[in-house]
Amino acid sequence: MTDAYVALEGERVVSARARAPGRTRGELVFTTAYTGYEESLTDPSYEEQVLTFSYPLIGNYGVRSERFESDRVHPRAVVARELTDDVASWLTEEDIPAVDHLDTRELVIGIREEGAMQCGVVAGDDVTPDDALEELAQCEAMSDHTDIGAQVSVDSPVTYNRDGEGPSVALIDCGAKDSIVTSLIDRDATVHVLPYDTTEATIEELSPDLLFVSNGPGDPKNFDAAGDLVETYAGEIPLAGICLGQQVIADTLGGDTEKMTFGHRGVNQPVRDLQTGQVVMTTQNHGYTVSDPGELDVTQINVNDDTPEGLDSDDLDIKTRQYHPEANPGPHDTLDFFDDVLGMVDSKPTVSAD
Ligand SMILES: NC(=O)CC[C@H](N)C(=O)O
């Protein structure tokens, strides 16, 4: 058995068992999701973070690539009470350090009380507590990853379902999960997945029916190019956003965002629709929240802490969600969001060709 150490802010070091070797650092966060570890670990929103699972056993139904949400693992390291051999081998192949056999209850309570924090993780034959502290010393604050979009976005445009009968969607890829693309294709939309720093020239050329800002990692204030598109096209083209997308749209249209203490990460976050009173269970993964909705109306809130979960503007044709309506992992209660956003296009009067 090889050694592992996790160094936390305040120079505290916790010992663990190495399950995949390496040395790294990142923002320590936790998810309460008890299933869907393949989807979570391949969600680009976790870039530059170290993901702790509060559920004690991770990997009990194997690892299958058809459940992946992107082509690689995004957290910089993985922490759990017990990781199966399947997950440990996968993370070893992916070069992602992983550790287990530590008290994840204590770790999670610490994050809840003190907030998401910087950490260093080392795992392998010859690592020491000092190595973990050295990694911690080099850890940057999340907001200092100013070009994090470049790490997760496509390099050039990719079009799916070009001959689709449905609306054409320009999806600004700030680190989009594959299920967002699939949910749109399933509704026969043509989806143009565009780099996070796409400019107006590309949008003019494509002339899409809907502009959609995806989920993504880090601080929404570091996604200026997406904000510029929102500013230009709000009121001109219907707009949709998921998670980071909601944050960028609110930030741009007179609102603001702020960092939460430990965020929402899990698959049973209750959300209430303010008009119908209905509560749905949602999948979430975010550390920032909209603190001021600006020109948008708050239409849904989190039942646990009242933070905005849905923002809409009927005048500007905008619908955004802080949670992940595409699920994967998690409940399918909110898939109708995709019908609703494509419906914003259908409700527009169409100009007849003859
Ligand atoms: N899933 C996401 O899009 C996350 C958005 C943002 N990075 C946050 O942590 O709040």
Short mmCIF file of C-alpha atoms and ligand atoms in Angstrom, two decimals:
data_model
loop_
_atom_site.label_atom_id
_atom_site.label_comp_id
_atom_site.label_asym_id
_atom_site.label_seq_id
_atom_site.Cartn_x
_atom_site.Cartn_y
_atom_site.Cartn_z
CA MET A 1 0.00 0.00 0.00
CA THR A 2 1.38 3.40 -0.95
CA ASP A 3 0.86 6.66 0.86
CA ALA A 4 -1.18 9.74 0.17
CA TYR A 5 -1.68 13.11 1.81
CA VAL A 6 -4.21 15.91 1.41
CA ALA A 7 -3.01 19.35 2.59
CA LEU A 8 -5.77 21.82 3.48
CA GLU A 9 -5.75 25.58 4.00
CA GLY A 10 -4.29 26.34 7.42
CA GLU A 11 -1.46 23.85 6.70
CA ARG A 12 -3.45 20.87 7.97
CA VAL A 13 -2.45 17.54 6.44
CA VAL A 14 -4.71 14.46 6.33
CA SER A 15 -3.24 11.02 5.52
CA ALA A 16 -4.94 8.66 3.11
CA ARG A 17 -4.36 5.64 0.87
CA ALA A 18 -3.10 6.21 -2.67
CA ARG A 19 -5.43 4.75 -5.35
CA ALA A 20 -4.02 6.56 -8.39
CA PRO A 21 -0.58 8.20 -8.17
CA GLY A 22 0.39 11.81 -8.79
CA ARG A 23 0.81 15.27 -7.29
CA THR A 24 -1.62 18.11 -7.85
CA ARG A 25 -3.67 20.94 -6.35
CA GLY A 26 -7.06 22.55 -6.76
CA GLU A 27 -10.17 23.85 -5.06
CA LEU A 28 -11.54 21.22 -2.67
CA VAL A 29 -15.30 20.75 -3.09
CA PHE A 30 -17.77 17.94 -2.34
CA THR A 31 -20.74 16.37 -4.07
CA THR A 32 -23.49 14.49 -2.25
CA ALA A 33 -24.37 12.53 -5.42
CA TYR A 34 -24.62 8.83 -4.49
CA THR A 35 -24.63 7.69 -8.11
CA GLY A 36 -23.38 9.01 -11.44
CA TYR A 37 -19.67 9.14 -10.61
CA GLU A 38 -18.68 8.62 -14.28
CA GLU A 39 -20.85 11.58 -15.35
CA SER A 40 -19.59 13.81 -12.51
CA LEU A 41 -15.93 13.01 -13.11
CA THR A 42 -16.23 13.85 -16.83
CA ASP A 43 -18.23 17.08 -16.26
CA PRO A 44 -15.98 19.95 -17.48
CA SER A 45 -17.43 22.22 -14.75
CA TYR A 46 -15.07 20.45 -12.27
CA GLU A 47 -11.91 21.69 -14.06
CA GLU A 48 -9.28 22.90 -11.50
CA GLN A 49 -11.21 21.36 -8.58
CA VAL A 50 -10.53 18.39 -6.31
CA LEU A 51 -13.75 16.43 -5.99
CA THR A 52 -14.69 14.73 -2.72
CA PHE A 53 -17.59 12.27 -2.76
CA SER A 54 -19.57 12.33 0.49
CA TYR A 55 -21.17 8.99 -0.46
CA PRO A 56 -18.80 6.38 1.00
CA LEU A 57 -18.45 3.84 -1.83
CA ILE A 58 -17.67 5.04 -5.34
CA GLY A 59 -17.40 2.72 -8.33
CA ASN A 60 -19.74 -0.16 -7.43
CA TYR A 61 -21.20 -0.50 -10.95
CA GLY A 62 -17.98 -0.20 -12.95
CA VAL A 63 -16.83 2.36 -15.52
CA ARG A 64 -18.46 2.64 -18.95
CA SER A 65 -17.50 5.28 -21.46
CA GLU A 66 -21.07 5.65 -22.80
CA ARG A 67 -21.87 7.39 -19.53
CA PHE A 68 -19.11 9.99 -19.92
CA GLU A 69 -20.06 13.68 -20.32
CA SER A 70 -16.85 14.65 -22.18
CA ASP A 71 -13.69 12.96 -23.46
CA ARG A 72 -11.67 13.18 -20.23
CA VAL A 73 -11.76 13.42 -16.43
CA HIS A 74 -11.87 17.06 -15.29
CA PRO A 75 -11.31 17.26 -11.51
CA ARG A 76 -7.56 17.46 -10.83
CA ALA A 77 -7.87 14.80 -8.10
CA VAL A 78 -10.53 12.56 -6.53
CA VAL A 79 -11.19 11.89 -2.83
CA ALA A 80 -13.57 9.24 -1.43
CA ARG A 81 -13.96 6.99 1.59
CA GLU A 82 -13.60 3.91 -0.63
CA LEU A 83 -12.88 3.76 -4.38
CA THR A 84 -13.31 0.46 -6.24
CA ASP A 85 -10.48 -1.01 -8.31
CA ASP A 86 -12.38 -0.16 -11.52
CA VAL A 87 -12.43 3.55 -10.70
CA ALA A 88 -8.84 3.49 -9.38
CA SER A 89 -7.61 1.92 -12.66
CA TRP A 90 -9.57 4.41 -14.76
CA LEU A 91 -8.13 7.37 -12.84
CA THR A 92 -4.62 5.89 -13.02
CA GLU A 93 -4.96 5.61 -16.82
CA GLU A 94 -6.24 9.19 -16.95
CA ASP A 95 -3.32 10.40 -14.80
CA ILE A 96 -5.65 11.81 -12.13
CA PRO A 97 -4.44 11.31 -8.53
CA ALA A 98 -7.02 9.57 -6.34
CA VAL A 99 -7.04 8.84 -2.61
CA ASP A 100 -9.32 6.94 -0.21
CA HIS A 101 -9.37 5.51 3.34
CA LEU A 102 -9.71 8.92 4.99
CA ASP A 103 -12.58 10.37 7.03
CA THR A 104 -14.59 12.09 4.31
CA ARG A 105 -17.33 13.00 6.84
CA GLU A 106 -14.85 15.22 8.67
CA LEU A 107 -13.58 16.67 5.40
CA VAL A 108 -17.10 17.50 4.18
CA ILE A 109 -18.10 19.06 7.51
CA GLY A 110 -14.92 21.18 7.29
CA ILE A 111 -15.85 22.38 3.78
CA ARG A 112 -19.42 23.15 4.90
CA GLU A 113 -18.14 25.22 7.82
CA GLU A 114 -15.14 26.94 6.25
CA GLY A 115 -16.14 26.88 2.57
CA ALA A 116 -14.57 25.39 -0.54
CA MET A 117 -10.82 25.68 0.03
CA GLN A 118 -7.51 25.32 -1.72
CA CYS A 119 -5.76 21.99 -1.26
CA GLY A 120 -2.76 19.92 -2.34
CA VAL A 121 -3.01 16.18 -3.04
CA VAL A 122 -0.08 13.76 -3.36
CA ALA A 123 -0.27 10.00 -3.81
CA GLY A 124 2.40 7.40 -4.55
CA ASP A 125 5.36 5.42 -3.21
CA ASP A 126 7.59 8.19 -1.96
CA VAL A 127 5.34 11.15 -1.10
CA THR A 128 5.51 13.11 2.17
CA PRO A 129 3.24 15.54 4.02
CA ASP A 130 5.64 18.32 2.94
CA ASP A 131 5.01 17.45 -0.72
CA ALA A 132 1.27 18.00 -0.13
CA LEU A 133 2.01 21.35 1.56
CA GLU A 134 4.18 22.35 -1.40
CA GLU A 135 1.29 21.65 -3.80
CA LEU A 136 -1.06 23.64 -1.54
CA ALA A 137 1.35 26.61 -1.58
CA GLN A 138 1.14 26.70 -5.39
CA CYS A 139 -2.66 26.48 -5.53
CA GLU A 140 -4.37 29.45 -7.18
CA ALA A 141 -7.77 30.88 -6.25
CA MET A 142 -10.49 29.79 -8.69
CA SER A 143 -11.08 33.36 -9.88
CA ASP A 144 -7.37 33.62 -10.85
CA HIS A 145 -7.89 31.00 -13.58
CA THR A 146 -8.76 33.81 -15.96
CA ASP A 147 -8.64 31.78 -19.21
CA ILE A 148 -10.16 28.56 -17.88
CA GLY A 149 -12.56 28.47 -20.85
CA ALA A 150 -9.61 27.63 -23.13
CA GLN A 151 -8.98 24.44 -21.12
CA VAL A 152 -12.45 22.99 -21.71
CA SER A 153 -13.93 24.46 -24.91
CA VAL A 154 -13.82 23.14 -28.49
CA ASP A 155 -11.03 24.77 -30.55
CA SER A 156 -13.20 25.28 -33.61
CA PRO A 157 -16.92 25.02 -34.43
CA VAL A 158 -18.52 21.56 -34.68
CA THR A 159 -22.02 21.08 -36.11
CA TYR A 160 -24.35 18.24 -35.11
CA ASN A 161 -27.57 17.21 -36.89
CA ARG A 162 -27.04 19.68 -39.73
CA ASP A 163 -30.23 18.58 -41.51
CA GLY A 164 -32.41 18.74 -38.39
CA GLU A 165 -35.94 20.01 -38.90
CA GLY A 166 -35.86 21.94 -35.62
CA PRO A 167 -34.34 25.33 -34.77
CA SER A 168 -30.64 26.00 -35.23
CA VAL A 169 -28.83 26.54 -31.94
CA ALA A 170 -25.50 28.30 -31.40
CA LEU A 171 -24.17 26.64 -28.23
CA ILE A 172 -21.35 28.68 -26.72
CA ASP A 173 -19.14 25.92 -25.31
CA CYS A 174 -17.77 27.18 -22.01
CA GLY A 175 -17.24 23.52 -21.00
CA ALA A 176 -20.54 21.98 -22.14
CA LYS A 177 -21.65 18.55 -20.96
CA ASP A 178 -22.42 16.20 -23.88
CA SER A 179 -25.97 15.69 -22.55
CA ILE A 180 -26.82 19.31 -23.36
CA VAL A 181 -25.95 18.71 -27.00
CA THR A 182 -27.80 15.37 -26.99
CA SER A 183 -30.91 16.89 -25.38
CA LEU A 184 -31.07 19.47 -28.20
CA ILE A 185 -30.38 16.93 -30.97
CA ASP A 186 -33.10 14.64 -29.51
CA ARG A 187 -35.51 17.48 -30.25
CA ASP A 188 -34.17 17.65 -33.82
CA ALA A 189 -32.34 20.94 -33.37
CA THR A 190 -29.21 21.61 -35.42
CA VAL A 191 -26.49 22.34 -32.88
CA HIS A 192 -23.42 24.44 -33.66
CA VAL A 193 -20.99 23.94 -30.77
CA LEU A 194 -18.82 27.07 -30.79
CA PRO A 195 -15.62 28.03 -28.94
CA TYR A 196 -16.03 29.95 -25.66
CA ASP A 197 -14.43 33.04 -27.27
CA THR A 198 -16.64 33.10 -30.37
CA THR A 199 -17.21 36.59 -31.77
CA GLU A 200 -20.17 38.28 -33.42
CA ALA A 201 -18.80 37.54 -36.91
CA THR A 202 -19.43 33.79 -36.46
CA ILE A 203 -22.92 34.35 -35.04
CA GLU A 204 -23.79 36.67 -37.96
CA GLU A 205 -22.64 34.01 -40.42
CA LEU A 206 -24.65 31.22 -38.76
CA SER A 207 -27.69 33.35 -38.03
CA PRO A 208 -28.97 30.91 -35.36
CA ASP A 209 -32.54 30.78 -34.01
CA LEU A 210 -31.30 30.43 -30.41
CA LEU A 211 -28.11 31.45 -28.59
CA PHE A 212 -27.34 29.04 -25.73
CA VAL A 213 -24.57 29.63 -23.14
CA SER A 214 -23.42 26.33 -21.63
CA ASN A 215 -22.27 25.28 -18.17
CA GLY A 216 -18.58 25.62 -17.41
CA PRO A 217 -15.88 25.81 -14.75
CA GLY A 218 -14.59 28.64 -12.61
CA ASP A 219 -15.71 32.22 -12.11
CA PRO A 220 -18.41 33.40 -14.56
CA LYS A 221 -16.75 36.82 -14.63
CA ASN A 222 -13.87 35.22 -16.56
CA PHE A 223 -16.12 34.56 -19.59
CA ASP A 224 -16.09 38.03 -21.17
CA ALA A 225 -16.53 36.92 -24.79
CA ALA A 226 -19.75 35.02 -23.97
CA GLY A 227 -20.93 38.12 -22.08
CA ASP A 228 -20.26 40.28 -25.15
CA LEU A 229 -22.47 38.00 -27.27
CA VAL A 230 -25.24 38.17 -24.66
CA GLU A 231 -25.02 41.95 -24.64
CA THR A 232 -25.22 42.14 -28.44
CA TYR A 233 -28.01 39.62 -29.00
CA ALA A 234 -30.31 39.99 -25.94
CA GLY A 235 -33.68 40.96 -27.38
CA GLU A 236 -32.53 40.07 -30.93
CA ILE A 237 -32.21 36.26 -30.67
CA PRO A 238 -33.83 34.10 -27.94
CA LEU A 239 -31.24 33.28 -25.25
CA ALA A 240 -30.83 30.24 -22.99
CA GLY A 241 -28.27 29.37 -20.34
CA ILE A 242 -27.45 26.52 -18.00
CA CYS A 243 -25.47 26.99 -14.77
CA LEU A 244 -22.45 29.15 -15.80
CA GLY A 245 -24.69 30.22 -18.70
CA GLN A 246 -27.29 31.61 -16.27
CA GLN A 247 -24.52 33.40 -14.35
CA VAL A 248 -22.97 34.98 -17.48
CA ILE A 249 -26.37 36.13 -18.76
CA ALA A 250 -27.36 37.68 -15.41
CA ASP A 251 -23.93 39.29 -14.97
CA THR A 252 -24.23 40.88 -18.41
CA LEU A 253 -27.82 42.11 -18.19
CA GLY A 254 -27.46 44.40 -15.19
CA GLY A 255 -27.12 41.70 -12.54
CA ASP A 256 -24.29 40.24 -10.50
CA THR A 257 -22.81 36.96 -9.24
CA GLU A 258 -20.93 36.00 -6.09
CA LYS A 259 -19.08 33.02 -4.69
CA MET A 260 -21.05 30.77 -2.33
CA THR A 261 -19.51 29.25 0.80
CA PHE A 262 -19.52 25.63 -0.37
CA GLY A 263 -21.94 25.67 -3.31
CA HIS A 264 -24.50 23.11 -4.46
CA ARG A 265 -23.23 19.79 -5.78
CA GLY A 266 -25.49 16.76 -5.82
CA VAL A 267 -28.48 15.11 -7.45
CA ASN A 268 -31.30 15.89 -5.02
CA GLN A 269 -31.39 19.69 -4.78
CA PRO A 270 -35.04 20.79 -4.41
CA VAL A 271 -36.20 23.69 -6.60
CA ARG A 272 -39.56 25.49 -6.33
CA ASP A 273 -41.24 27.15 -9.30
CA LEU A 274 -42.60 30.44 -7.94
CA GLN A 275 -45.61 30.51 -10.26
CA THR A 276 -46.89 26.94 -9.94
CA GLY A 277 -45.51 26.18 -6.45
CA GLN A 278 -44.30 22.84 -7.82
CA VAL A 279 -41.05 21.45 -6.38
CA VAL A 280 -38.73 19.38 -8.57
CA MET A 281 -35.54 17.50 -7.75
CA THR A 282 -32.51 18.73 -9.65
CA THR A 283 -28.87 17.96 -10.37
CA GLN A 284 -26.48 20.72 -9.41
CA ASN A 285 -22.80 21.55 -9.56
CA HIS A 286 -21.93 25.15 -8.86
CA GLY A 287 -19.92 27.31 -6.47
CA TYR A 288 -21.13 30.73 -7.65
CA THR A 289 -24.67 32.08 -7.59
CA VAL A 290 -26.61 34.98 -9.06
CA SER A 291 -26.77 37.61 -6.31
CA ASP A 292 -28.68 40.16 -8.43
CA PRO A 293 -30.86 39.07 -11.41
CA GLY A 294 -30.64 42.48 -13.12
CA GLU A 295 -33.16 42.76 -15.96
CA LEU A 296 -34.38 39.17 -15.49
CA ASP A 297 -37.21 37.81 -13.33
CA VAL A 298 -36.46 35.13 -10.73
CA THR A 299 -38.96 32.36 -11.54
CA GLN A 300 -37.52 29.44 -9.54
CA ILE A 301 -35.66 29.25 -6.23
CA ASN A 302 -33.70 26.67 -4.25
CA VAL A 303 -35.85 25.35 -1.39
CA ASN A 304 -32.82 24.98 0.93
CA ASP A 305 -31.40 28.51 0.69
CA ASP A 306 -33.69 30.59 -1.58
CA THR A 307 -30.96 31.24 -4.18
CA PRO A 308 -32.18 31.86 -7.76
CA GLU A 309 -32.53 28.66 -9.79
CA GLY A 310 -34.43 29.99 -12.80
CA LEU A 311 -34.36 33.40 -14.49
CA ASP A 312 -36.70 34.37 -17.31
CA SER A 313 -37.55 37.39 -19.40
CA ASP A 314 -40.65 37.20 -21.57
CA ASP A 315 -39.80 40.56 -23.15
CA LEU A 316 -36.29 39.56 -24.15
CA ASP A 317 -37.04 35.83 -24.80
CA ILE A 318 -34.58 34.53 -22.22
CA LYS A 319 -34.74 31.38 -20.06
CA THR A 320 -31.89 30.23 -17.83
CA ARG A 321 -31.44 27.58 -15.14
CA GLN A 322 -28.82 27.36 -12.40
CA TYR A 323 -29.28 23.56 -12.12
CA HIS A 324 -28.59 20.97 -14.83
CA PRO A 325 -31.87 20.18 -16.63
CA GLU A 326 -30.01 17.66 -18.82
CA ALA A 327 -29.42 15.49 -15.68
CA ASN A 328 -26.70 12.82 -16.17
CA PRO A 329 -26.20 12.23 -13.35
CA GLY A 330 -29.49 12.74 -11.57
CA PRO A 331 -33.24 12.99 -11.97
CA HIS A 332 -35.00 13.70 -15.26
CA ASP A 333 -37.66 15.98 -13.71
CA THR A 334 -36.48 19.05 -15.63
CA LEU A 335 -35.80 17.83 -19.19
CA ASP A 336 -38.75 19.93 -20.39
CA PHE A 337 -36.46 22.98 -20.13
CA PHE A 338 -35.18 22.01 -23.59
CA ASP A 339 -38.74 21.99 -24.99
CA ASP A 340 -39.33 25.38 -23.37
CA VAL A 341 -36.22 27.04 -24.80
CA LEU A 342 -36.78 25.64 -28.29
CA GLY A 343 -40.40 26.75 -27.87
CA MET A 344 -39.19 30.37 -27.60
CA VAL A 345 -38.11 29.98 -31.24
CA ASP A 346 -41.30 28.25 -32.41
CA SER A 347 -43.47 30.96 -30.90
CA LYS A 348 -41.84 33.57 -33.14
CA PRO A 349 -43.86 34.42 -36.27
CA THR A 350 -42.20 32.72 -39.25
CA VAL A 351 -41.74 34.62 -42.51
CA SER A 352 -43.25 32.69 -45.38
CA ALA A 353 -41.02 32.14 -48.42
CA ASP A 354 -43.80 32.85 -50.91
N1 LIG B 1 -21.80 23.72 -13.66
C1 LIG B 1 -21.47 24.97 -13.91
O1 LIG B 1 -21.72 25.52 -14.98
C2 LIG B 1 -20.73 25.71 -12.82
C3 LIG B 1 -20.71 27.19 -12.98
C4 LIG B 1 -19.62 27.90 -12.19
N2 LIG B 1 -18.33 27.44 -12.57
C5 LIG B 1 -19.85 27.70 -10.71
O2 LIG B 1 -19.10 27.02 -10.06
O3 LIG B 1 -20.79 28.21 -10.16
#
